Short mmCIF file of C-alpha atoms in Angstrom, two decimals:
data_model
loop_
_atom_site.label_atom_id
_atom_site.label_comp_id
_atom_site.label_asym_id
_atom_site.label_seq_id
_atom_site.Cartn_x
_atom_site.Cartn_y
_atom_site.Cartn_z
CA MET O 1 0.00 0.00 0.00
CA VAL O 2 1.35 3.42 -0.98
CA HIS O 3 0.56 6.38 1.28
CA LYS O 4 -0.18 9.60 -0.61
CA VAL O 5 0.94 12.88 0.95
CA LEU O 6 0.23 16.43 -0.23
CA LEU O 7 3.03 18.83 0.72
CA LEU O 8 1.83 22.44 0.51
CA GLY O 9 4.75 24.84 0.15
CA SER O 10 8.28 24.71 -1.21
CA GLY O 11 9.98 26.99 1.27
CA PHE O 12 12.85 26.66 3.70
CA VAL O 13 11.55 23.70 5.74
CA ALA O 14 9.78 21.76 3.00
CA GLY O 15 12.98 20.29 1.53
CA THR O 16 14.07 18.40 4.63
CA THR O 17 10.51 17.20 5.20
CA LEU O 18 10.43 15.89 1.63
CA GLU O 19 13.86 14.25 1.98
CA SER O 20 12.76 12.29 5.02
CA LEU O 21 9.41 11.19 3.57
CA THR O 22 10.85 9.97 0.27
CA ARG O 23 13.38 7.66 1.89
CA ARG O 24 10.45 5.24 1.95
CA ASN O 25 9.20 3.66 -1.26
CA ASP O 26 5.67 3.38 0.13
CA ILE O 27 5.15 7.15 0.39
CA PHE O 28 4.35 9.28 -2.67
CA VAL O 29 4.51 13.07 -2.24
CA THR O 30 2.74 15.68 -4.33
CA VAL O 31 4.44 19.04 -3.86
CA ALA O 32 2.15 22.00 -4.50
CA SER O 33 3.38 25.58 -4.51
CA ARG O 34 2.62 28.83 -6.28
CA THR O 35 5.76 28.58 -8.40
CA LEU O 36 5.99 25.24 -10.19
CA SER O 37 9.68 25.65 -10.96
CA LYS O 38 10.47 25.90 -7.22
CA SER O 39 8.66 22.63 -6.53
CA ILE O 40 10.50 20.89 -9.38
CA GLU O 41 13.84 22.24 -8.21
CA MET O 42 13.17 21.21 -4.60
CA CYS O 43 12.24 17.67 -5.60
CA LYS O 44 15.42 17.32 -7.66
CA GLU O 45 17.55 18.59 -4.79
CA TYR O 46 15.95 16.83 -1.80
CA ALA O 47 13.78 13.88 -2.85
CA HIS O 48 15.01 10.30 -3.12
CA HIS O 49 14.02 8.93 -6.54
CA PRO O 50 12.06 12.10 -7.39
CA GLU O 51 10.66 10.75 -10.66
CA GLU O 52 9.16 7.74 -8.90
CA ARG O 53 8.18 9.18 -5.52
CA THR O 54 7.09 12.75 -6.23
CA LYS O 55 5.12 14.94 -8.56
CA GLN O 56 4.81 18.72 -8.66
CA VAL O 57 1.84 20.97 -9.29
CA ALA O 58 1.28 24.72 -9.35
CA LEU O 59 -1.22 25.99 -6.78
CA ASP O 60 -2.24 29.52 -5.87
CA ILE O 61 -3.72 28.60 -2.51
CA GLU O 62 -5.27 32.01 -2.01
CA ASN O 63 -7.32 31.93 -5.20
CA GLU O 64 -7.59 28.28 -6.30
CA HIS O 65 -9.72 26.78 -3.55
CA LEU O 66 -11.34 24.16 -5.77
CA LYS O 67 -7.94 22.99 -6.97
CA LEU O 68 -6.77 22.76 -3.34
CA GLU O 69 -9.80 20.63 -2.50
CA GLU O 70 -9.17 18.38 -5.49
CA LEU O 71 -5.54 17.84 -4.45
CA ILE O 72 -6.52 17.06 -0.86
CA SER O 73 -9.20 14.61 -2.03
CA GLU O 74 -6.51 12.65 -3.93
CA ASN O 75 -4.19 12.24 -0.90
CA ASP O 76 -4.26 10.62 2.53
CA LEU O 77 -2.67 13.49 4.45
CA ALA O 78 -1.92 17.17 3.85
CA ILE O 79 1.16 18.90 5.28
CA SER O 80 0.54 22.63 5.43
CA LEU O 81 3.84 24.53 5.33
CA VAL O 82 2.22 27.65 3.91
CA PRO O 83 1.57 30.74 6.13
CA TYR O 84 -0.59 29.86 9.13
CA THR O 85 -3.45 32.08 7.93
CA TYR O 86 -4.17 29.43 5.27
CA HIS O 87 -4.30 26.50 7.71
CA PRO O 88 -8.08 26.77 8.36
CA LEU O 89 -8.66 26.66 4.60
CA VAL O 90 -6.59 23.48 4.34
CA ALA O 91 -8.20 22.03 7.46
CA ASN O 92 -11.74 22.51 6.16
CA ALA O 93 -10.84 20.76 2.92
CA CYS O 94 -9.34 17.90 4.95
CA LEU O 95 -12.57 17.66 6.94
CA LYS O 96 -14.63 17.62 3.75
CA TYR O 97 -12.66 14.68 2.32
CA PHE O 98 -11.83 12.86 5.58
CA LYS O 99 -8.05 13.43 5.51
CA HIS O 100 -5.28 13.85 8.11
CA MET O 101 -3.37 17.13 8.42
CA VAL O 102 -0.01 18.20 9.90
CA THR O 103 1.47 21.67 10.45
CA THR O 104 4.50 23.03 12.29
CA SER O 105 2.63 26.18 13.41
CA TYR O 106 1.03 27.10 16.72
CA ILE O 107 -2.61 26.07 16.99
CA SER O 108 -4.64 29.15 16.14
CA PRO O 109 -8.10 29.75 17.69
CA ALA O 110 -9.62 29.15 14.23
CA LEU O 111 -7.96 25.74 14.01
CA ARG O 112 -8.74 24.82 17.62
CA GLU O 113 -12.43 25.32 16.87
CA LEU O 114 -12.22 22.38 14.44
CA ASN O 115 -11.11 19.91 17.13
CA ASP O 116 -14.48 18.19 17.50
CA LYS O 117 -14.98 17.98 13.74
CA PHE O 118 -11.66 16.17 13.26
CA LYS O 119 -12.63 13.80 16.06
CA GLU O 120 -15.97 13.15 14.37
CA ILE O 121 -14.24 12.02 11.16
CA ASN O 122 -11.66 10.05 13.16
CA LYS O 123 -8.68 11.95 11.72
CA SER O 124 -5.57 13.61 13.15
CA CYS O 125 -4.75 17.30 12.81
CA MET O 126 -1.33 17.55 14.44
CA ASN O 127 0.33 20.94 14.88
CA GLU O 128 3.32 22.55 16.60
CA ILE O 129 5.59 19.73 15.46
CA GLY O 130 8.79 21.54 14.54
CA VAL O 131 11.45 22.84 16.90
CA ASP O 132 9.93 25.93 18.57
CA PRO O 133 7.14 24.96 18.79
CA GLY O 134 7.78 21.23 18.76
CA ILE O 135 10.97 19.85 20.27
CA ASP O 136 10.61 22.38 23.11
CA HIS O 137 7.18 20.91 23.95
CA MET O 138 8.53 17.37 23.82
CA ILE O 139 11.40 18.18 26.20
CA ALA O 140 9.05 19.90 28.63
CA THR O 141 6.54 17.05 28.51
CA LYS O 142 9.30 14.51 29.22
CA ILE O 143 10.75 16.27 32.26
CA ILE O 144 7.39 17.22 33.73
CA TYR O 145 6.01 13.68 33.37
CA GLU O 146 9.11 11.98 34.74
CA GLU O 147 9.85 14.40 37.58
CA GLN O 148 6.39 15.54 38.59
CA THR O 149 4.05 12.66 37.69
CA LEU O 150 6.30 9.63 38.22
CA LYS O 151 8.64 10.89 40.97
CA GLU O 152 6.07 13.17 42.65
CA GLY O 153 8.37 16.19 42.67
CA LYS O 154 7.30 19.78 42.12
CA ILE O 155 8.64 21.83 39.24
CA LYS O 156 8.94 25.31 40.73
CA SER O 157 10.53 27.11 37.80
CA PHE O 158 10.59 26.63 34.02
CA TYR O 159 12.58 28.70 31.52
CA SER O 160 12.84 27.78 27.84
CA TRP O 161 15.27 29.69 25.62
CA CYS O 162 15.57 29.07 21.89
CA GLY O 163 17.23 30.75 18.95
CA GLY O 164 18.05 30.01 15.34
CA LEU O 165 21.46 31.66 15.07
CA PRO O 166 24.59 31.71 12.93
CA HIS O 167 27.29 29.18 13.77
CA PRO O 168 29.70 31.06 16.10
CA ASP O 169 32.36 30.94 13.35
CA TYR O 170 30.27 33.27 11.16
CA LEU O 171 29.50 36.26 13.39
CA ASP O 172 30.66 38.84 10.88
CA ASN O 173 28.15 41.67 11.29
CA PRO O 174 27.10 44.00 14.14
CA LEU O 175 23.84 42.14 14.84
CA LYS O 176 25.67 38.79 15.12
CA TYR O 177 22.82 37.29 13.16
CA LYS O 178 22.09 36.01 9.65
CA PHE O 179 19.04 35.31 7.54
CA SER O 180 18.10 32.34 5.40
CA TRP O 181 14.89 34.07 4.32
CA SER O 182 13.35 37.55 4.55
CA PRO O 183 14.09 39.40 7.82
CA ARG O 184 10.54 40.77 7.84
CA GLY O 185 9.26 38.16 10.29
CA VAL O 186 12.08 38.86 12.75
CA LEU O 187 11.38 42.60 12.62
CA MET O 188 7.62 42.12 12.95
CA ALA O 189 8.09 39.88 16.00
CA LEU O 190 9.57 42.87 17.81
CA GLN O 191 6.11 44.48 17.68
CA ASN O 192 4.61 41.85 20.01
CA ARG O 193 3.71 42.24 23.67
CA ALA O 194 5.13 39.55 25.97
CA THR O 195 3.57 38.00 29.07
CA TRP O 196 5.00 35.43 31.48
CA TYR O 197 5.06 34.27 35.11
CA GLU O 198 7.92 35.29 37.38
CA ASN O 199 8.02 34.98 41.18
CA GLY O 200 4.40 33.88 41.08
CA GLN O 201 3.22 37.07 39.37
CA VAL O 202 2.10 37.73 35.81
CA GLN O 203 4.60 40.02 34.12
CA THR O 204 3.83 41.96 30.96
CA VAL O 205 6.05 44.04 28.73
CA GLU O 206 4.80 46.22 25.89
CA PRO O 207 6.47 46.05 22.45
CA SER O 208 8.30 49.34 23.06
CA LYS O 209 10.04 47.80 26.10
CA LEU O 210 10.45 44.23 24.81
CA LEU O 211 14.16 44.40 23.99
CA SER O 212 15.01 46.34 27.14
CA SER O 213 13.57 43.42 29.14
CA ARG O 214 16.45 41.24 27.89
CA ARG O 215 18.71 39.38 30.29
CA GLU O 216 22.27 38.20 29.81
CA LEU O 217 22.55 34.41 29.65
CA ASN O 218 25.64 32.24 29.98
CA LEU O 219 24.14 28.96 28.81
CA ASP O 220 27.16 27.07 27.49
CA SER O 221 30.87 27.53 28.15
CA SER O 222 31.72 26.69 24.53
CA MET O 223 29.55 29.54 23.19
CA PRO O 224 29.68 33.34 23.20
CA LEU O 225 27.37 35.04 25.71
CA PHE O 226 23.69 35.06 24.83
CA GLU O 227 20.88 37.44 25.67
CA GLY O 228 17.23 36.53 25.78
CA TYR O 229 13.87 38.26 25.95
CA PRO O 230 10.33 36.91 26.49
CA ASN O 231 8.53 35.46 23.47
CA ARG O 232 4.87 36.48 23.24
CA ASP O 233 2.50 34.94 25.80
CA SER O 234 4.06 32.21 27.97
CA THR O 235 1.19 32.08 30.48
CA PRO O 236 -0.95 29.41 28.70
CA PHE O 237 1.94 26.94 28.98
CA LYS O 238 1.54 26.76 32.74
CA GLU O 239 -1.73 24.91 32.01
CA HIS O 240 -0.63 23.21 28.75
CA TYR O 241 2.38 21.63 30.44
CA GLY O 242 0.74 21.02 33.82
CA LEU O 243 3.17 23.29 35.70
CA ILE O 244 0.83 23.59 38.64
CA TYR O 245 3.58 24.36 41.19
CA ALA O 246 5.66 26.72 39.06
CA ASN O 247 6.25 30.32 40.10
CA ASP O 248 8.25 31.04 36.93
CA VAL O 249 7.12 30.12 33.40
CA LEU O 250 8.94 31.89 30.60
CA ARG O 251 9.58 30.94 26.98
CA GLY O 252 12.09 33.29 25.40
CA THR O 253 13.98 34.20 22.24
CA LEU O 254 17.78 33.86 22.18
CA ARG O 255 20.26 36.14 20.45
CA PHE O 256 24.00 36.61 20.82
CA LYS O 257 24.86 39.41 23.24
CA GLY O 258 24.83 42.82 21.55
CA ASN O 259 21.98 42.10 19.11
CA CYS O 260 19.22 43.68 21.17
CA GLU O 261 20.99 46.98 21.79
CA ILE O 262 21.41 47.48 18.02
CA MET O 263 17.83 46.47 17.26
CA GLU O 264 16.72 49.06 19.83
CA MET O 265 18.69 51.68 17.91
CA PHE O 266 16.96 50.77 14.64
CA ILE O 267 13.56 51.02 16.33
CA LYS O 268 14.36 54.32 18.03
CA VAL O 269 15.49 55.91 14.77
CA GLY O 270 12.22 54.84 13.13
CA LEU O 271 13.31 52.18 10.65
CA ILE O 272 10.67 49.67 11.79
CA ASN O 273 7.75 51.53 10.21
CA LEU O 274 5.04 49.83 8.13
CA GLU O 275 3.43 53.05 6.88
CA GLN O 276 3.32 53.25 3.07
CA ASP O 277 5.58 56.06 1.88
CA ASP O 278 6.03 56.42 -1.89
CA LYS O 279 8.21 59.51 -1.36
CA LEU O 280 11.02 57.19 -0.28
CA LYS O 281 11.45 55.85 -3.79
CA GLY O 282 14.75 56.82 -5.41
CA LYS O 283 16.24 58.30 -2.24
CA GLU O 284 19.69 57.66 -0.83
CA TRP O 285 19.93 56.02 2.59
CA ARG O 286 21.64 59.13 4.01
CA GLU O 287 18.67 61.23 2.88
CA VAL O 288 16.29 58.87 4.66
CA LEU O 289 18.42 58.90 7.81
CA SER O 290 18.61 62.69 7.67
CA GLN O 291 14.80 62.90 7.67
CA LEU O 292 14.45 60.38 10.50
CA THR O 293 16.99 62.17 12.72
CA ASN O 294 16.18 65.79 11.74
CA SER O 295 19.78 66.28 10.61
CA LYS O 296 20.88 69.72 9.39
CA SER O 297 22.16 68.12 6.19
CA ILE O 298 23.24 64.85 4.63
CA GLU O 299 26.89 65.63 5.31
CA ARG O 300 28.50 62.95 7.45
CA ASP O 301 29.32 65.09 10.49
CA ASP O 302 25.78 66.47 10.66
CA LEU O 303 24.30 63.00 10.17
CA ILE O 304 26.35 61.43 12.95
CA THR O 305 25.57 64.26 15.37
CA ALA O 306 21.85 63.98 14.61
CA LEU O 307 21.94 60.17 14.88
CA LEU O 308 23.56 60.22 18.32
CA ASN O 309 21.12 62.90 19.49
CA LYS O 310 18.18 60.81 18.25
CA LEU O 311 19.57 57.82 20.16
CA GLU O 312 20.09 60.03 23.25
CA ILE O 313 23.79 59.18 23.40
CA GLN O 314 25.43 62.15 25.08
CA ASP O 315 29.04 60.97 25.19
CA LYS O 316 30.14 61.00 21.56
CA ASN O 317 33.27 59.03 22.44
CA SER O 318 31.52 56.28 24.39
CA GLU O 319 31.50 52.64 23.38
CA LYS O 320 27.77 52.90 22.68
CA ALA O 321 28.35 55.85 20.33
CA GLN O 322 31.03 53.92 18.45
CA THR O 323 28.73 50.90 18.20
CA ALA O 324 25.99 53.10 16.72
CA ILE O 325 28.29 54.74 14.17
CA THR O 326 29.93 51.47 13.12
CA THR O 327 26.53 49.78 12.80
CA PHE O 328 24.84 52.49 10.74
CA ASP O 329 27.91 52.64 8.48
CA PHE O 330 27.92 48.85 8.06
CA TYR O 331 24.30 48.82 6.86
CA ASP O 332 24.96 51.74 4.45
CA LEU O 333 22.51 53.97 6.32
CA THR O 334 24.96 56.90 6.21
CA SER O 335 25.88 56.32 2.55
CA ASP O 336 24.74 57.63 -0.83
CA LYS O 337 23.43 54.18 -1.76
CA ILE O 338 19.92 54.24 -3.28
CA ILE O 339 17.46 52.43 -1.04
CA PRO O 340 15.89 49.15 -2.28
CA PHE O 341 12.39 50.63 -2.10
CA LYS O 342 9.70 48.16 -1.00
CA GLY O 343 6.76 50.45 -0.23
CA ASN O 344 7.52 51.24 3.40
CA LEU O 345 10.54 51.65 5.63
CA LEU O 346 10.27 48.28 7.39
CA ASP O 347 10.26 46.27 4.17
CA THR O 348 12.89 48.50 2.58
CA PHE O 349 15.19 48.11 5.59
CA SER O 350 14.39 44.39 5.66
CA GLN O 351 15.71 44.09 2.11
CA THR O 352 18.90 45.93 3.12
CA LEU O 353 19.42 43.59 6.08
CA PHE O 354 18.95 40.57 3.85
CA GLU O 355 21.50 41.86 1.34
CA LYS O 356 24.03 42.39 4.12
CA MET O 357 23.27 39.37 6.29
CA ALA O 358 22.14 36.48 4.10
CA TYR O 359 24.02 33.23 4.61
CA ARG O 360 26.71 32.84 1.98
CA GLU O 361 27.51 29.52 0.38
CA GLY O 362 29.25 27.21 2.84
CA GLU O 363 28.22 29.13 5.95
CA LYS O 364 26.43 27.20 8.69
CA ASP O 365 23.69 28.05 11.12
CA MET O 366 22.98 26.77 14.62
CA LEU O 367 19.90 25.91 16.63
CA PHE O 368 20.44 26.46 20.33
CA MET O 369 17.77 25.54 22.86
CA ALA O 370 18.02 25.37 26.64
CA ASN O 371 15.11 24.32 28.86
CA ILE O 372 15.85 24.88 32.55
CA PHE O 373 13.75 23.22 35.25
CA LYS O 374 14.14 23.88 38.98
CA ILE O 375 12.61 21.03 40.94
CA GLU O 376 11.72 20.36 44.55
CA THR O 377 11.93 16.59 45.01
CA LYS O 378 9.52 14.44 46.99
CA GLU O 379 12.23 14.20 49.67
CA GLY O 380 12.41 17.99 49.99
CA LYS O 381 15.71 18.48 48.15
CA THR O 382 16.20 20.76 45.16
CA LYS O 383 17.76 20.10 41.79
CA THR O 384 18.10 21.80 38.42
CA ILE O 385 17.76 19.95 35.11
CA THR O 386 19.04 21.71 31.99
CA ALA O 387 17.95 20.12 28.73
CA LYS O 388 20.04 21.38 25.82
CA LEU O 389 19.78 21.00 22.07
CA ILE O 390 22.75 22.32 20.08
CA ASP O 391 22.53 21.47 16.40
CA PHE O 392 24.58 22.82 13.49
CA GLY O 393 23.88 23.02 9.80
CA ASP O 394 25.57 20.28 7.79
CA GLU O 395 25.51 18.63 4.38
CA ARG O 396 21.80 17.83 4.88
CA GLY O 397 20.90 21.51 5.20
CA PHE O 398 20.47 24.33 7.66
CA SER O 399 19.88 23.36 11.27
CA MET O 400 16.64 25.36 11.35
CA ALA O 401 15.36 23.37 8.37
CA LYS O 402 16.39 20.03 9.91
CA THR O 403 15.01 20.69 13.38
CA VAL O 404 11.64 21.78 11.97
CA GLY O 405 11.39 19.52 8.92
CA TYR O 406 12.45 16.22 10.48
CA PRO O 407 10.01 16.27 13.45
CA CYS O 408 7.26 17.16 10.98
CA ALA O 409 8.16 14.25 8.67
CA ILE O 410 8.42 11.79 11.55
CA ALA O 411 4.95 12.79 12.79
CA VAL O 412 3.53 12.36 9.28
CA LYS O 413 4.98 8.85 8.97
CA LYS O 414 3.72 7.81 12.40
CA ILE O 415 0.21 9.05 11.65
CA LEU O 416 0.18 7.18 8.33
CA ASP O 417 1.48 4.02 10.03
CA GLY O 418 -1.07 4.28 12.85
CA GLU O 419 1.58 4.74 15.56
CA ILE O 420 0.12 8.16 16.38
CA SER O 421 -3.57 7.45 16.84
CA THR O 422 -4.70 10.66 18.57
CA LYS O 423 -7.65 12.28 16.80
CA GLY O 424 -8.75 15.90 16.68
CA VAL O 425 -6.61 19.05 16.72
CA PHE O 426 -3.57 18.61 18.94
CA GLY O 427 0.13 19.29 19.48
CA PRO O 428 2.99 17.19 20.91
CA TYR O 429 1.89 17.17 24.55
CA ASP O 430 1.60 13.40 25.09
CA TYR O 431 4.59 11.72 26.76
CA GLN O 432 4.41 8.34 25.00
CA MET O 433 3.85 9.87 21.57
CA ASN O 434 6.69 12.33 22.07
CA GLU O 435 9.13 9.64 23.21
CA MET O 436 8.57 7.83 19.88
CA ILE O 437 9.29 10.98 17.90
CA MET O 438 12.32 11.96 19.99
CA LYS O 439 13.76 8.44 19.69
CA GLU O 440 13.70 8.66 15.90
CA LEU O 441 15.11 12.19 15.97
CA ARG O 442 17.98 10.97 18.12
CA GLU O 443 18.74 7.63 16.46
CA VAL O 444 17.96 8.36 12.81
CA GLU O 445 18.38 12.12 12.35
CA LYS O 446 21.18 12.54 14.94
CA ILE O 447 19.38 15.45 16.59
CA ASN O 448 20.33 14.99 20.23
CA VAL O 449 19.08 16.57 23.43
CA THR O 450 21.40 16.36 26.45
CA TYR O 451 20.24 16.47 30.06
CA ASP O 452 22.42 17.91 32.82
CA VAL O 453 21.31 17.40 36.45
CA VAL O 454 22.68 19.46 39.33
CA GLU O 455 21.55 18.66 42.88
CA HIS O 456 21.68 21.49 45.40
#
């Protein structure tokens, strides 16, 4: 029996998902994306026996709903690796034709509403099965079940830090960061409010203060210093994970130290602005910076003075002043270079960042995750468990693609084989199910989580 899978999307993660699925000769994958040539190219690069185990079709998911339904009707399971706003559209087609569905995205309220309907048709709609979300959930579920349920301890504190970062050998720009796709999502994420538990109290930080809430983190002696800040709303995970005794519950974003200070500068100057502005077209970056900082002129001395004033840096010879000048020079913001106009400042600046910070051929990325649990044991002692995932890009692809794509593919195979039998809309919150997935990640994909225990 051949299982038929519809893979929607041909982006960053889809390739590794496809590679894993087509190792098996009993899985046939139809890759559907807006650009047919991308699907064909991806199958040639990633699929095993692409002519026998894959086919490619063009699909404009936004406008070709009937074609989407037809494709779903022809397959056993749909993997939705398109933007999350399209997941309900895919899900409703899966419901109509009694099909399974898998995504790597957070479960949206619109998708959660379909839980009972998926149960009624006896099908699985699994979500959050990537790395963050995904592997982070599976680590948390493991420790909480083993330490709290089995050993009757109390987890008093839970911190989860995760970042897709450059390999430390390739930190060659002021932000100490690189992009494998458009920086827009990273910039937009800085507009989110964050909420978490700390010392038993709900803490909230508005977008304008998000980066200033960062904390320095020394998470691994073999790595440069990190800094982390809260990631959106962590409070639901107290219930999701069953952290009934925890005073601290925080899920945060990791960057290398120094990143946040520079991002704050970009925000303060006004570069993260979504307002349409056609007057920007054809301008030099120094002209744009002059307007943003109310500089007397576009001459360098005037620009630098206005920039430092805008950033409220009084000591022109300070380290912070030098960081600002070096950074704005690096990104051509003080130069006569014509801006790559994209309609608004955020998207225009995003294009500039991508030009300056895209991974070059041969450069590697890194996925770094640290989940830290402070536990009060049944005997009244305390201990800290640190679960760490450090994975680097290799010949199989970027680490971010592997750590999202492989968990997704494993879940798909286990649903098709009946090893994951949960029905409805769900994520990886079940201990037994997660142990199966983590075992294959460890033994087959060589994606390893280490656990360090310190008793106090």
